[in-house]
Amino acid sequence: MSQIARTPKQLGAILRRTRRNADLTQAQLGEKAGIWQETVSKIEGGQGATKVATIFDLLAALDLEIEIKPRSKGSAADIEDVF
């Protein structure tokens, strides 16, 4: 299923949902991705600056990828319906 993230908070929510659906704790995901549990927590909460490489490590650990495409022209309400 395709999901849209336009902010760090939205990306964190997607990663959290995916982690929970995979029955992984933050510590287990951190171990798979080679990062600290605290870092997973911050990313899932949309907090702080994160290296792009760290995001890609998490995506790989969750078997996800990023697809870059032009932004849709829907209204803000339409976009919020996705979440």
Coordinates of C-alpha atoms in Angstrom, one line a residue:
M1 CA 0.0 0.0 0.0
S2 CA 1.3 3.4 -0.9
Q3 CA 1.4 6.1 1.8
I4 CA 2.2 9.8 1.5
A5 CA 4.5 11.6 3.9
R6 CA 5.1 15.3 3.5
T7 CA 6.5 16.1 7.0
P8 CA 8.9 14.4 9.4
K9 CA 5.9 13.8 11.7
Q10 CA 3.9 12.0 8.9
L11 CA 7.0 9.9 8.0
G12 CA 7.4 9.0 11.6
A13 CA 3.8 7.9 11.8
I14 CA 4.2 5.7 8.8
L15 CA 7.3 4.1 10.1
R16 CA 5.7 3.5 13.5
R17 CA 2.6 1.9 11.9
T18 CA 4.8 -0.3 9.7
R19 CA 7.0 -1.3 12.7
R20 CA 4.0 -2.2 14.8
N21 CA 2.4 -4.2 11.9
A22 CA 5.7 -6.2 11.7
D23 CA 5.4 -6.9 15.5
L24 CA 8.7 -5.2 16.2
T25 CA 9.7 -3.1 19.2
Q26 CA 11.7 0.1 18.7
A27 CA 14.7 -1.7 20.1
Q28 CA 14.3 -4.6 17.7
L29 CA 13.9 -2.2 14.7
G30 CA 16.9 -0.2 15.9
E31 CA 19.0 -3.4 16.1
K32 CA 17.9 -4.4 12.5
A33 CA 18.8 -0.9 11.2
G34 CA 22.0 -0.5 13.3
I35 CA 20.8 2.5 15.2
W36 CA 19.8 3.2 18.9
Q37 CA 16.2 2.7 20.1
E38 CA 16.2 6.3 21.2
T39 CA 16.9 7.4 17.5
V40 CA 13.9 5.2 16.4
S41 CA 11.7 6.9 19.0
K42 CA 12.8 10.4 17.8
I43 CA 12.2 9.6 14.2
E44 CA 8.8 8.1 14.9
G45 CA 7.9 11.2 16.8
G46 CA 9.0 13.5 14.0
Q47 CA 11.5 15.1 16.3
G48 CA 14.9 16.6 15.5
A49 CA 17.2 16.4 12.5
T50 CA 18.0 13.0 11.2
K51 CA 20.6 12.0 8.7
V52 CA 19.1 10.8 5.4
A53 CA 21.3 7.7 5.6
T54 CA 19.6 6.8 9.0
I55 CA 16.1 7.1 7.3
F56 CA 17.2 4.8 4.6
D57 CA 18.6 2.3 7.1
L58 CA 15.2 2.3 8.8
L59 CA 13.3 1.9 5.5
A60 CA 15.5 -1.0 4.5
A61 CA 15.0 -2.7 7.9
L62 CA 11.2 -2.4 7.3
D63 CA 11.5 -3.5 3.7
L64 CA 10.2 -0.1 2.5
E65 CA 11.5 2.3 -0.2
I66 CA 11.0 5.9 -1.2
E67 CA 9.3 6.9 -4.4
I68 CA 9.9 10.5 -5.5
K69 CA 7.1 12.0 -7.6
P70 CA 5.5 15.4 -8.2
R71 CA 3.2 16.5 -5.4
S72 CA -0.5 16.0 -5.9
K73 CA -2.7 19.1 -6.2
G74 CA -5.3 18.0 -3.7
S75 CA -6.6 20.2 -0.9
A76 CA -5.1 20.0 2.6
A77 CA -8.3 18.2 3.7
D78 CA -7.8 15.6 1.0
I79 CA -4.2 15.0 2.1
E80 CA -5.2 14.7 5.8
D81 CA -7.7 12.0 4.9
V82 CA -4.8 9.8 4.0
F83 CA -3.7 9.8 7.6

